[in-house]
Coordinates of C-alpha atoms in Angstrom, one line a residue:
X1 CA 121.8 163.8 49.7
X2 CA 119.1 165.9 51.2
X3 CA 119.2 165.7 55.2
X4 CA 115.9 164.2 56.8
X5 CA 115.6 164.9 60.2
X6 CA 115.0 161.5 62.1
X7 CA 111.6 160.8 63.8
X8 CA 111.3 159.6 67.3
X9 CA 109.6 156.2 67.9
X10 CA 106.7 157.9 69.4
X11 CA 106.2 160.1 66.5
X12 CA 106.4 157.4 64.0
X13 CA 104.1 155.4 65.8
X14 CA 101.8 158.7 66.2
X15 CA 101.9 158.9 62.1
X16 CA 101.0 155.1 62.1
X17 CA 98.0 155.6 64.3
X18 CA 96.7 158.5 61.9
X19 CA 97.4 156.7 58.9
X20 CA 95.4 153.6 60.2
X21 CA 92.5 155.6 61.7
X22 CA 92.2 157.3 58.1
X23 CA 92.8 154.3 56.1
X24 CA 90.6 152.2 58.3
X25 CA 87.9 154.2 59.8
X26 CA 85.0 151.9 59.4
X27 CA 84.1 148.7 61.3
X28 CA 84.7 145.3 59.7
X29 CA 83.6 141.7 60.1
X30 CA 86.2 139.2 60.5
X31 CA 86.8 135.5 61.1
X32 CA 89.2 134.5 63.6
X33 CA 89.8 131.8 66.3
X34 CA 89.6 133.0 70.0
X35 CA 93.1 132.6 71.9
X36 CA 94.0 133.5 75.5
X37 CA 90.9 134.8 76.5
X38 CA 91.2 136.8 79.8
X39 CA 88.3 138.7 81.6
X40 CA 89.7 141.3 84.1
X41 CA 88.5 142.5 87.1
X42 CA 87.3 145.7 85.7
X43 CA 85.1 144.1 83.4
X44 CA 87.1 144.4 80.3
X45 CA 88.1 141.1 78.2
X46 CA 91.5 140.7 76.8
X47 CA 92.2 138.0 74.0
X48 CA 93.9 137.1 71.1
X49 CA 92.6 136.3 67.7
X50 CA 94.5 133.9 65.6
X51 CA 94.5 132.1 62.1
X52 CA 95.9 129.2 61.4
X53 CA 97.1 127.3 58.1
X54 CA 94.1 124.9 57.4
X55 CA 96.8 121.9 56.3
X56 CA 99.6 122.6 58.6
X57 CA 98.1 124.2 61.5
X58 CA 100.6 126.5 61.8
X59 CA 100.0 130.1 62.9
X60 CA 99.7 132.5 60.0
X61 CA 98.3 135.7 61.9
X62 CA 97.7 137.0 65.0
X63 CA 96.2 140.2 66.8
X64 CA 95.4 141.6 70.2
X65 CA 91.9 142.0 70.7
X66 CA 89.9 144.3 73.6
X67 CA 86.3 144.0 74.5
X68 CA 85.3 146.8 76.8
X69 CA 83.2 146.4 79.5
X70 CA 80.3 148.3 78.3
X71 CA 80.2 145.7 75.1
X72 CA 81.4 142.6 77.0
X73 CA 78.8 142.4 79.6
X74 CA 76.2 142.2 76.6
X75 CA 78.0 140.6 74.3
X76 CA 79.2 137.3 76.6
X77 CA 75.8 136.5 77.6
X78 CA 74.2 136.9 74.3
X79 CA 76.7 134.6 72.8
X80 CA 76.6 131.9 75.2
X81 CA 73.0 131.8 75.4
X82 CA 72.5 131.4 71.6
X83 CA 75.4 129.2 71.1
X84 CA 75.5 127.1 74.5
X85 CA 79.3 127.8 74.2
X86 CA 81.5 129.4 76.4
X87 CA 83.0 132.5 75.2
X88 CA 86.4 131.0 75.8
X89 CA 89.7 130.1 73.9
X90 CA 90.0 127.7 71.1
X91 CA 86.5 128.9 69.5
X92 CA 86.2 130.5 66.1
X93 CA 84.2 133.5 66.1
X94 CA 82.8 136.0 63.6
X95 CA 82.9 139.3 65.2
X96 CA 82.9 143.2 64.2
X97 CA 86.0 145.3 65.1
X98 CA 87.5 148.5 64.8
X99 CA 91.1 148.6 64.0
X100 CA 93.2 150.5 66.5
X101 CA 96.8 151.7 67.0
X102 CA 98.4 152.8 70.2
X103 CA 101.9 154.6 70.4
X104 CA 102.8 152.3 73.5
X105 CA 100.5 149.3 72.9
X106 CA 100.5 148.7 69.3
X107 CA 98.3 147.1 67.0
X108 CA 95.0 145.8 68.4
X109 CA 91.3 145.1 67.3
X110 CA 88.5 146.4 69.3
X111 CA 85.3 144.1 69.1
X112 CA 81.9 145.7 69.0
X113 CA 79.6 142.8 68.1
X114 CA 79.5 139.4 67.6
X115 CA 77.7 136.8 65.3
X116 CA 76.6 133.9 67.5
X117 CA 75.4 131.9 64.5
X118 CA 79.3 131.2 63.7
X119 CA 79.9 127.8 65.1
X120 CA 83.0 126.6 66.9
X121 CA 86.1 127.4 65.8
X122 CA 88.6 124.9 64.4
X123 CA 90.8 124.5 67.2
X124 CA 87.8 123.1 69.5
X125 CA 86.1 121.3 67.0
X126 CA 89.6 119.4 66.5
X127 CA 89.9 118.7 70.2
X128 CA 86.3 117.0 70.3
X129 CA 86.9 115.2 67.4
X130 CA 90.3 113.5 68.8
X131 CA 88.6 112.8 72.0
X132 CA 85.4 111.3 70.3
X133 CA 88.2 109.1 68.3
X134 CA 90.1 108.2 71.5
X135 CA 86.6 107.4 73.2
X136 CA 85.4 105.4 70.4
X137 CA 88.9 103.4 70.5
X138 CA 88.2 102.8 74.1
X139 CA 91.6 104.3 75.4
X140 CA 90.4 108.0 76.6
X141 CA 90.5 106.8 80.2
X142 CA 93.0 104.3 80.4
X143 CA 95.8 106.6 82.1
X144 CA 93.3 107.8 84.4
X145 CA 92.5 104.3 85.4
X146 CA 95.9 103.7 86.5
X147 CA 96.8 103.7 90.2
X148 CA 98.5 106.6 91.3
X149 CA 101.9 105.2 93.5
X150 CA 101.4 106.2 97.4
X151 CA 105.0 107.7 97.1
X152 CA 105.7 108.9 93.9
X153 CA 109.3 110.0 94.1
X154 CA 110.9 108.8 91.2
X155 CA 109.8 111.4 88.5
X156 CA 110.4 111.3 84.8
X157 CA 110.1 115.1 83.6
X158 CA 109.3 116.2 80.1
X159 CA 110.0 119.8 79.5
X160 CA 112.3 122.2 78.1
X161 CA 115.6 122.5 79.8
X162 CA 115.5 126.2 79.9
X163 CA 112.1 126.6 80.9
X164 CA 111.2 128.6 83.7
X165 CA 108.4 126.1 84.6
X166 CA 110.6 123.3 84.8
X167 CA 113.1 125.2 87.0
X168 CA 110.4 126.2 89.6
X169 CA 108.8 122.7 89.5
X170 CA 112.6 121.1 90.6
X171 CA 112.8 124.1 93.3
X172 CA 109.5 123.4 94.7
X173 CA 110.3 119.5 95.1
X174 CA 113.8 120.4 96.4
X175 CA 112.3 122.7 99.1
X176 CA 109.4 120.6 100.2
X177 CA 108.5 121.3 104.1
X178 CA 109.4 117.6 105.1
X179 CA 112.7 116.9 103.4
X180 CA 111.4 114.2 100.8
X181 CA 113.9 113.4 98.6
X182 CA 112.5 113.3 95.0
X183 CA 114.6 111.8 92.1
X184 CA 113.8 113.7 88.9
X185 CA 115.1 113.2 85.3
X186 CA 114.5 115.5 82.7
X187 CA 113.8 114.1 78.9
X188 CA 114.1 117.5 76.9
X189 CA 111.3 118.3 74.6
X190 CA 110.0 121.3 72.7
X191 CA 107.1 123.1 74.5
X192 CA 105.8 125.2 71.7
X193 CA 106.1 125.3 68.0
X194 CA 105.9 122.7 65.3
X195 CA 108.3 120.3 67.1
X196 CA 106.1 119.8 69.9
X197 CA 104.3 116.8 68.9
X198 CA 107.2 114.9 67.8
X199 CA 109.9 115.7 70.3
X200 CA 107.4 114.8 73.0
X201 CA 106.4 111.3 71.6
X202 CA 110.3 110.9 71.5
X203 CA 110.5 111.7 75.2
X204 CA 107.8 109.3 76.0
X205 CA 109.4 106.9 73.9
X206 CA 112.6 107.1 76.0
X207 CA 110.9 106.8 79.3
X208 CA 108.9 103.9 78.1
X209 CA 112.2 102.0 77.6
X210 CA 113.0 102.3 80.9
X211 CA 109.6 102.3 82.5
X212 CA 110.6 100.6 85.3
X213 CA 113.1 103.1 87.0
X214 CA 110.2 105.7 87.3
X215 CA 106.9 106.0 89.2
X216 CA 105.1 108.8 87.3
X217 CA 105.7 111.0 84.1
X218 CA 105.3 115.0 84.4
X219 CA 104.7 117.1 81.2
X220 CA 105.4 120.9 82.2
X221 CA 105.8 123.9 80.3
X222 CA 104.6 127.2 82.2
X223 CA 102.4 129.8 81.3
X224 CA 101.8 131.5 78.0
X225 CA 99.4 132.5 75.2
X226 CA 96.8 129.6 74.3
X227 CA 97.7 129.2 70.9
X228 CA 100.8 128.5 72.0
X229 CA 99.4 125.2 73.0
X230 CA 98.2 123.8 70.1
X231 CA 101.0 121.4 69.8
X232 CA 99.4 119.4 72.7
X233 CA 96.1 119.1 71.0
X234 CA 97.2 116.2 68.5
X235 CA 95.7 112.8 68.1
X236 CA 99.0 110.9 68.2
X237 CA 100.2 112.6 71.3
X238 CA 97.0 112.1 73.0
X239 CA 96.7 108.5 72.1
X240 CA 100.6 107.8 73.3
X241 CA 99.7 109.6 76.7
X242 CA 96.3 107.7 77.0
X243 CA 98.0 104.5 76.6
X244 CA 101.1 105.2 78.6
X245 CA 101.7 102.6 81.4
X246 CA 102.9 105.1 84.0
X247 CA 100.3 107.9 85.6
X248 CA 101.1 111.1 83.3
X249 CA 100.5 114.3 85.2
X250 CA 100.2 117.7 83.0
X251 CA 101.0 121.3 84.1
X252 CA 101.6 122.6 80.7
X253 CA 99.1 126.0 80.9
X254 CA 97.2 127.8 83.2
X255 CA 94.0 127.4 84.6
X256 CA 92.2 128.8 81.8
X257 CA 94.3 126.4 79.2
X258 CA 92.9 123.0 78.6
X259 CA 94.5 120.5 76.0
X260 CA 93.4 117.3 74.9
X261 CA 96.4 115.9 76.6
X262 CA 95.0 117.5 79.7
X263 CA 92.0 115.6 79.1
X264 CA 93.7 112.2 78.8
X265 CA 96.2 112.3 81.4
X266 CA 95.8 110.7 84.7
X267 CA 95.9 114.4 86.7
X268 CA 95.7 117.7 85.0
X269 CA 97.1 120.4 87.5
X270 CA 97.4 124.3 86.6
X271 CA 101.2 124.9 86.5
X272 CA 104.4 123.4 86.8
X273 CA 104.4 124.4 90.3
X274 CA 101.2 122.7 91.0
X275 CA 102.2 119.6 89.5
X276 CA 105.4 119.5 92.2
X277 CA 102.6 120.5 95.1
X278 CA 100.7 117.5 93.9
X279 CA 103.5 115.1 94.5
X280 CA 104.7 116.7 97.5
X281 CA 101.0 116.5 98.7
X282 CA 100.9 112.8 98.0
X283 CA 104.0 111.9 99.5
X284 CA 102.9 114.0 102.6
X285 CA 99.4 112.3 102.8
X286 CA 101.2 108.8 102.7
X287 CA 103.6 110.1 105.4
X288 CA 100.7 111.2 107.4
X289 CA 98.7 108.1 107.0
X290 CA 102.0 106.1 108.2
X291 CA 102.1 108.5 111.1
X292 CA 98.8 107.7 111.9
X293 CA 99.1 104.2 111.6
X294 CA 101.9 104.4 113.6
X295 CA 100.3 106.4 116.1
X296 CA 97.4 104.0 116.2
X297 CA 99.7 101.0 116.6
X298 CA 101.3 102.8 119.4
X299 CA 97.9 103.6 121.3
X300 CA 96.8 100.0 120.5
X301 CA 100.0 98.4 121.9
X302 CA 99.5 100.6 125.0
X303 CA 96.2 99.7 125.5
X304 CA 97.0 96.0 125.1
X305 CA 100.1 96.4 127.5
X306 CA 97.7 98.1 130.1
X307 CA 95.1 95.4 129.6
X308 CA 97.1 92.7 130.1
X309 CA 98.8 94.3 132.9
X310 CA 95.3 94.6 134.2
X311 CA 94.7 90.6 133.7
X312 CA 98.2 89.9 135.5
X313 CA 97.4 92.1 138.5
X314 CA 93.9 90.7 138.6
X315 CA 95.4 87.1 138.6
X316 CA 98.1 88.1 141.0
X317 CA 95.2 89.0 143.3
X318 CA 93.4 86.0 142.9
X319 CA 96.3 83.3 143.1
X320 CA 96.3 83.3 146.7
X321 CA 92.2 82.7 147.2
X322 CA 92.6 80.4 144.1
X323 CA 95.3 78.4 145.9
X324 CA 93.5 78.4 148.8
X325 CA 90.2 77.0 147.2
X326 CA 92.2 74.5 145.2
X327 CA 93.9 73.4 148.4
X328 CA 90.3 73.0 150.2
X329 CA 89.1 71.5 147.2
X330 CA 91.8 69.0 146.9
X331 CA 91.7 68.3 150.7
X332 CA 88.1 67.5 150.3
X333 CA 88.9 65.2 147.1
X334 CA 91.6 63.5 149.2
X335 CA 89.0 63.2 152.1
X336 CA 86.4 61.6 149.6
X337 CA 89.2 59.3 148.3
X338 CA 90.3 58.5 151.8
X339 CA 86.6 57.9 152.7
X340 CA 85.8 55.8 149.6
X341 CA 89.1 53.9 149.9
X342 CA 88.1 53.1 153.4
X343 CA 84.8 51.7 152.2
X344 CA 86.1 50.0 149.4
X345 CA 88.5 48.4 151.7
X346 CA 85.9 47.6 154.3
X347 CA 83.7 45.9 151.9
X348 CA 86.5 43.8 150.5
X349 CA 87.6 42.6 153.8
X350 CA 84.1 41.9 154.8
X351 CA 83.5 39.9 151.6
X352 CA 87.1 38.0 152.4
X353 CA 86.1 37.3 156.0
X354 CA 82.9 36.2 154.7
X355 CA 84.5 33.7 152.2
X356 CA 87.0 32.7 155.0
X357 CA 84.4 31.9 157.8
X358 CA 82.4 29.7 154.9
X359 CA 85.9 28.0 154.3
X360 CA 86.5 27.6 157.9
X361 CA 83.0 26.1 158.4
X362 CA 83.8 23.5 155.5
X363 CA 87.1 22.8 156.7
X364 CA 85.5 22.1 160.0
X365 CA 82.9 20.1 158.5
X366 CA 85.7 18.1 157.1
X367 CA 88.3 17.8 160.0
X368 CA 88.9 14.2 161.1
X369 CA 88.0 15.0 164.6
X370 CA 84.3 15.7 163.5
X371 CA 84.1 12.6 161.5
X372 CA 85.8 10.7 164.5
X373 CA 83.1 11.9 166.6
X374 CA 80.5 10.4 164.3
X375 CA 82.0 7.0 164.6
X376 CA 84.4 7.1 162.0
X377 CA 88.3 5.7 162.9
X378 CA 91.7 6.1 161.0
X379 CA 94.5 3.3 161.0
X380 CA 98.0 4.3 160.7
X381 CA 100.7 2.0 160.0
X382 CA 104.3 3.5 160.3
X383 CA 103.0 6.9 160.7
X384 CA 101.1 6.8 157.3
X385 CA 97.1 6.3 156.9
X386 CA 96.1 3.2 155.7
X387 CA 93.6 3.2 152.9
X388 CA 93.7 -0.1 151.7
X389 CA 94.4 -3.7 153.0
X390 CA 96.9 -4.3 150.1
X391 CA 99.4 -2.0 152.0
X392 CA 99.7 -4.1 154.9
X393 CA 101.7 -7.3 155.7
X394 CA 102.0 -9.9 158.3
X395 CA 103.1 -8.4 161.2
X396 CA 102.8 -4.5 161.0
X397 CA 101.6 -2.9 163.7
X398 CA 98.9 -0.9 163.3
X399 CA 97.3 2.1 165.3
X400 CA 93.7 2.9 165.0
X401 CA 92.5 6.4 166.0
X402 CA 89.1 6.6 167.5
X403 CA 87.3 9.4 168.8
X404 CA 87.8 8.6 172.6
X405 CA 91.3 7.4 172.1
X406 CA 94.0 4.8 170.0
X407 CA 94.1 1.0 169.8
X408 CA 97.2 -0.6 168.7
X409 CA 96.9 -4.2 166.6
X410 CA 99.0 -6.5 164.9
X411 CA 98.4 -8.1 161.3
X412 CA 98.7 -11.8 161.5
X413 CA 97.1 -12.2 158.3
X414 CA 96.4 -10.6 155.5
X415 CA 93.2 -12.5 154.0
X416 CA 93.3 -10.4 150.9
X417 CA 96.8 -11.4 149.7
X418 CA 95.8 -14.9 150.5
X419 CA 92.8 -14.8 148.3
X420 CA 95.0 -13.6 145.5
X421 CA 97.5 -16.6 145.3

C-alpha cells in the first residue's frame, strides 16, 4: 500500500475552500427561513438560514449567513419599507447569496441582495395563524388576566434539569438581597427538539394536578438559536398555557426571540435570570409596600398619640377652671332653687294663713259666745246640752247659760210627755 502523507486540518479546509470556490463561483438565489438574526455594533448582520420539513416541521437544513455592513445598511430599510415586515427571525426570504468557506469558521452564505416580494416565512405565518385561532376562541388573553400573587414564593419550574438557565434561575432566587425564601419544584421537560411540546404539556398537567400547592409557573430555557425555539410555537402548547389556572412566566429565549408561548403567557421575560429577578422584584415590592404601610401606621399612631396627649393636657389645664365654673354655676343654681323654694313656701304659707283666717272667722262667727251675745241661750242637764224636751224628766236640774251669766231651774212637769199619754 502506497504511503500518503497526511494533511493538516487547515490544509484540508483550504482544499475545501478552493474546491467550493471553483465549483460554486456564481451568485445563487435561495429560499430559506431566517433564524437567529443578530445585527452587530459594527453594522454587519449575522444570521442563520433554516429549512424545515413541511410535514413534520423538523429542521432539514441549516447554514450560517452574513450580511456585510455595506449591503445591510441598504438591504434592511429596502426590505422593511417594501414589505412592512421587520428583517428579523422567523420570516421566509428569497436572497441572492455567494457560497463561502473559511478554514476557521467553516461554511457560510453571504447575502448580496434580497427579493422583497417574497412573503413571510412559514414560521411567522404559523405563529400568526395560531394566535388568530386562539383569539377567535376567546382564550388568548386568559392567562394574562389572572392576578399575579403579591408573594409568588411557591414556584413550579418547567425546564431541563441540566440546563444552565435553570441553575441560573435557582441561584438568583437563593441569593436575593433580602433573603426571601422561595420554594421551587422542577418539572423536567425537553427544551429543544421534537419532544418539547409533549414534555412541556406533560409537565403542565402534573402541575395542574397539584395546582393548590403553587403560586406561579415558570417555563425557562436559556439562550440558543431561534431555530431551536420552534417547539414552543405550537397550538396545543399555546392553548394549554393560555388557559392554565396559574400565571405563567416564560423566559425561554433572549430578548430578540419571541414565541407563541411568550405571546399568551402572563408575563414574558428575556432570560431565566430575568424570571427570577421578576419574582424577587414582586416579593420585594410587596415587602416595600408592607414596610411603607408599617411606617405609615407608625406615623399615624404617633400623630394620634400626640394629638390625644395634647387633648389630655388641654383638658387637664381646663379642669380647674371648668370645676370652678361648674361650682359657681351650681352655687347660683342652688341659690335660685333656695330662692324659688323660699318663695314657693312663702306663697304656700300665705295661702294657708289666709285659709286659717277664713276658718277662724267662720269659727268665730259660729262660736256660742257670739250666739249668746245675740240673745240665744244654752241649757244643760247633768253637763250635757239639752236639745229636746224629751230628754228631760220631772225633777231634773237644768242650767241655762246666758251671755250675762247662768240660771239654774228644776223641771216640775214635762208637758210634752203628758200630752203623749
